[in-house]
PDB file of C-alpha atoms in Angstrom:
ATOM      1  CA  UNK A   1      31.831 -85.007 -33.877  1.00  0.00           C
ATOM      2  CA  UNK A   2      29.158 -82.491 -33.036  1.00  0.00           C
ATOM      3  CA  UNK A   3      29.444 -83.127 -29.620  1.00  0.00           C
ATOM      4  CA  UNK A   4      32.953 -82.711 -29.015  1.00  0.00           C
ATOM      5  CA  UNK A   5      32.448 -79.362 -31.057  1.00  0.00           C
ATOM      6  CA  UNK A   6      30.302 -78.367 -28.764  1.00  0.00           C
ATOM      7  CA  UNK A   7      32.578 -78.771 -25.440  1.00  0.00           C
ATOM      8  CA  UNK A   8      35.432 -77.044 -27.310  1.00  0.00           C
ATOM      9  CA  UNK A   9      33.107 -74.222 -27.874  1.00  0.00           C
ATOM     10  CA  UNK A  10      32.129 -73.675 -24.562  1.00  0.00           C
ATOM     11  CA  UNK A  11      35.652 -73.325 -23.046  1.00  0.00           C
ATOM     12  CA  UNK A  12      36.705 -71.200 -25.171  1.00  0.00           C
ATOM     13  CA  UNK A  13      34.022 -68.705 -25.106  1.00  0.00           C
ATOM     14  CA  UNK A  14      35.371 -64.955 -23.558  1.00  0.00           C
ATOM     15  CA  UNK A  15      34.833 -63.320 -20.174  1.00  0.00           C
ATOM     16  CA  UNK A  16      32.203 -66.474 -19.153  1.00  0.00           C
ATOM     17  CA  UNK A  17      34.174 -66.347 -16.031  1.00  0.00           C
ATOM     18  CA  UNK A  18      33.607 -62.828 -15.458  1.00  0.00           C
ATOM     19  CA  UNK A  19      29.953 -62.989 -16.365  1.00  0.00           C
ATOM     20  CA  UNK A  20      29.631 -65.821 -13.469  1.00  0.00           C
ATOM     21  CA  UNK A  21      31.095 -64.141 -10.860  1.00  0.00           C
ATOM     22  CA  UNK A  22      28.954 -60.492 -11.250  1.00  0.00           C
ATOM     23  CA  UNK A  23      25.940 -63.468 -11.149  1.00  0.00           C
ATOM     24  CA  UNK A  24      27.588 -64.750  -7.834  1.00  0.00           C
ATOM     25  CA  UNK A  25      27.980 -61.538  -6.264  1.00  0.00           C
ATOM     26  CA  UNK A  26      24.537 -60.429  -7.492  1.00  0.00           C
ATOM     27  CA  UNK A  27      22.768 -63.405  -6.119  1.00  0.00           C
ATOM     28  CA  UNK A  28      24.782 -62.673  -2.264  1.00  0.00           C
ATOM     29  CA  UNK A  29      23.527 -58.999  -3.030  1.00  0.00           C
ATOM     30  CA  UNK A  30      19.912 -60.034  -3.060  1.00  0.00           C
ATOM     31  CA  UNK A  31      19.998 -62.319  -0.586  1.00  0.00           C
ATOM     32  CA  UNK A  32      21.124 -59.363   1.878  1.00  0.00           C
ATOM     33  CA  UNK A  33      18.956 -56.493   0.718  1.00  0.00           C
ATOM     34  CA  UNK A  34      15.902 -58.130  -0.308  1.00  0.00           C
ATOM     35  CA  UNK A  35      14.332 -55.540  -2.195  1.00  0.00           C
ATOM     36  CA  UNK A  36      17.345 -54.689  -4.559  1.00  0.00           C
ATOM     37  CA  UNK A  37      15.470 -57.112  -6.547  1.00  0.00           C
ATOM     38  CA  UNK A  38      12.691 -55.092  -7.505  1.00  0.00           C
ATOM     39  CA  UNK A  39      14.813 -51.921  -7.941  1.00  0.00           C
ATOM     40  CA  UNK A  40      13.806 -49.968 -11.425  1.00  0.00           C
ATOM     41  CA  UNK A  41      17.363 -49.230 -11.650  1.00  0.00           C
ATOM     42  CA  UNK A  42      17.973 -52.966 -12.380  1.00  0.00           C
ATOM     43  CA  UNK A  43      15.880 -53.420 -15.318  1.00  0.00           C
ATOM     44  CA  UNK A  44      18.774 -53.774 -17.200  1.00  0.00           C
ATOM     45  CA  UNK A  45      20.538 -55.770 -15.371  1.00  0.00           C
ATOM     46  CA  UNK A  46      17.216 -58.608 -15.516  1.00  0.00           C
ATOM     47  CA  UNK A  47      17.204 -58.139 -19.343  1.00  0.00           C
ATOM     48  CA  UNK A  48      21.121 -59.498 -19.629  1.00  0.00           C
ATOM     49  CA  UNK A  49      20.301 -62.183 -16.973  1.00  0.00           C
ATOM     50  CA  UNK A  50      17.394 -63.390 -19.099  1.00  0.00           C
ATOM     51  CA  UNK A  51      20.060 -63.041 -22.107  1.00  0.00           C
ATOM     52  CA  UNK A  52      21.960 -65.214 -20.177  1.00  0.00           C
ATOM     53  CA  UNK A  53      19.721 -68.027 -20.133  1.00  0.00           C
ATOM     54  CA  UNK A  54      21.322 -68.384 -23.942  1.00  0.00           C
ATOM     55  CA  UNK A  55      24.696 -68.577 -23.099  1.00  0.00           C
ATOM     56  CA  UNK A  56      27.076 -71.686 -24.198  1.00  0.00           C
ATOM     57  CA  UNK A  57      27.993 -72.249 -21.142  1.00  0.00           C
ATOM     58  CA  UNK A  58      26.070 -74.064 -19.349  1.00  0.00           C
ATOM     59  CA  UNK A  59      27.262 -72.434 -15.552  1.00  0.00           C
ATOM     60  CA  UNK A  60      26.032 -69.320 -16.790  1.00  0.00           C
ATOM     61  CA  UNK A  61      22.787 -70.703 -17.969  1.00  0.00           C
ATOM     62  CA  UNK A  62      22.287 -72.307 -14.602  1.00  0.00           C
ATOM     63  CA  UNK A  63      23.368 -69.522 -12.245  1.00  0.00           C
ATOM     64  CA  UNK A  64      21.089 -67.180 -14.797  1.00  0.00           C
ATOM     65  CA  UNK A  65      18.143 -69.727 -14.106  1.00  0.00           C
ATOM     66  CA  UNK A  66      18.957 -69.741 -10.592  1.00  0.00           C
ATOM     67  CA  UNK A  67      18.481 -66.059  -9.847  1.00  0.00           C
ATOM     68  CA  UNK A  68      15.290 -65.594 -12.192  1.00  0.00           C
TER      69      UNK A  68
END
């Protein structure tokens, strides 16, 4: 079914895990220097979260939603 399509899908998608983690770390980052956030060096690094938010898997979509 569609469904069950759509669970295979996500577990097999590449480097999620690696993604989640550099979302972890950047989330513990911002927590301890609180204006990292608003850095202009980090404009691309808000442009790939917000990509994020489109991910297949859905820990990545939360983690991305988390941070924004």
């Amino acid at each position: 079914t569609n469904r069950q399509q759509g669970f295979e899908s996500e577990s097999i998608v590449p480097l999620w895990k690696e993604a989640y983690y550099s979302l972890v770390m950047l989330e513990k980052m911002i927590h301890q220097f609180d204006d990292l956030c608003f850095a202009k060096d980090l404009e691309d690094i808000w442009e790939a979260i917000c990509e994020m938010l489109l991910h297949p898997h859905s820990w990545l979509r939360n983690r991305s939603v988390r941070l924004i």
